CSV table of C-alpha atoms in Angstrom, one decimal:
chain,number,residue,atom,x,y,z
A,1034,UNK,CA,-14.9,18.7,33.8
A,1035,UNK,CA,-16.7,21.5,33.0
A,1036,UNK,CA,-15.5,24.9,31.3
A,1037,UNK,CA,-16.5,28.4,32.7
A,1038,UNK,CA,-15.7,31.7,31.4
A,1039,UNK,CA,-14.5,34.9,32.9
A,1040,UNK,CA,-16.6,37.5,32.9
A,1041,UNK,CA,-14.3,40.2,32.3
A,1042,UNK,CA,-12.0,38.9,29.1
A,1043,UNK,CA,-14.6,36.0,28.0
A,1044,UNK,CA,-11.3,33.4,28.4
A,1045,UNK,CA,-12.3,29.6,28.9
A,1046,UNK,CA,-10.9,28.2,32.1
A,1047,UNK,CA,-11.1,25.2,33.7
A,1048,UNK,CA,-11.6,27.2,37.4
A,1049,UNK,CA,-14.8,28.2,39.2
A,1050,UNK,CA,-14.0,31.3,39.6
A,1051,UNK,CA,-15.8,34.2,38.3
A,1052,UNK,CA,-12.2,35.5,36.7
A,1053,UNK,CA,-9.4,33.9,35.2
A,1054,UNK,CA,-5.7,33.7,36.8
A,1055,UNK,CA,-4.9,36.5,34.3
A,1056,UNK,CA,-7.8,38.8,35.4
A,1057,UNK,CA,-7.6,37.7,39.3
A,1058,UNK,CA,-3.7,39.1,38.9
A,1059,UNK,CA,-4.3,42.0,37.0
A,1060,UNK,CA,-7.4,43.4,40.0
A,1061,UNK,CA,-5.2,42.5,43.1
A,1062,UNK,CA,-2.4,44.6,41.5
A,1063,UNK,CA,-5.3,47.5,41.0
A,1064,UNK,CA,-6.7,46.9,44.4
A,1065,UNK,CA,-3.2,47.0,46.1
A,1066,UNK,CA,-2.4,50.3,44.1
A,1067,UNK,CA,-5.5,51.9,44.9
A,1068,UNK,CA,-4.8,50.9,48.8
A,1069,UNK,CA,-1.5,52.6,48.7
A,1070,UNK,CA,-2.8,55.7,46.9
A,1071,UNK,CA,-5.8,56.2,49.2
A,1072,UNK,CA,-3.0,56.0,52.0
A,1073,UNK,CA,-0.9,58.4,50.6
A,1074,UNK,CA,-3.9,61.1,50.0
A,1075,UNK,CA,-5.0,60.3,53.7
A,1076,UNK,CA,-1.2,61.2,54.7
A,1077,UNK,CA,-1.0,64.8,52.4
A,1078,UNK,CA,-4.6,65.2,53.7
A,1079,UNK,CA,-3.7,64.7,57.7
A,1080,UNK,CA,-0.3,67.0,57.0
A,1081,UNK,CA,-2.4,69.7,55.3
A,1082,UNK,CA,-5.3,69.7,58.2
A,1083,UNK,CA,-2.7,69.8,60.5
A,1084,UNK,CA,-1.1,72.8,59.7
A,1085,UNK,CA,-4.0,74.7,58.8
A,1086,UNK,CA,-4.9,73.7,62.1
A,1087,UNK,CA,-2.9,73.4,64.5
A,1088,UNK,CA,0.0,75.9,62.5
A,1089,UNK,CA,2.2,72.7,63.4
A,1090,UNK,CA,4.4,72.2,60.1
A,1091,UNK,CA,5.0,68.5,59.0
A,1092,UNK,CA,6.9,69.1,56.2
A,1093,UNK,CA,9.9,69.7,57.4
A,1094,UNK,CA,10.8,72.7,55.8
């Protein structure tokens, strides 16, 4: 059994992965925060095109 290390803390692990459990963790919770702000900025973005637009108001207000 052979030992790798993760490249991003330097943490022995016993995986062949290129991260450790830790590390693997911490950049899906990144990736799924970055998913749900990218969707968010695509929403204001669409709500502000649209009523410069097409003067049709998605706010509400």
């Amino acid at each position: 059994m052979s030992l790798h290390l993760c490249e991003r803390c330097d943490e022995a692990t016993a995986e062949p992965h290129r991260f450790c459990a830790r590390c693997r963790s911490i950049r899906a919770t990144n990736r799924v925060i970055l998913t749900v702000v990218a969707v968010l900025g695509l929403m204001a973005l669409a709500s502000v095109a649209g009523t410069l637009l097409l003067g049709v108001d998605f706010t509400g207000g």
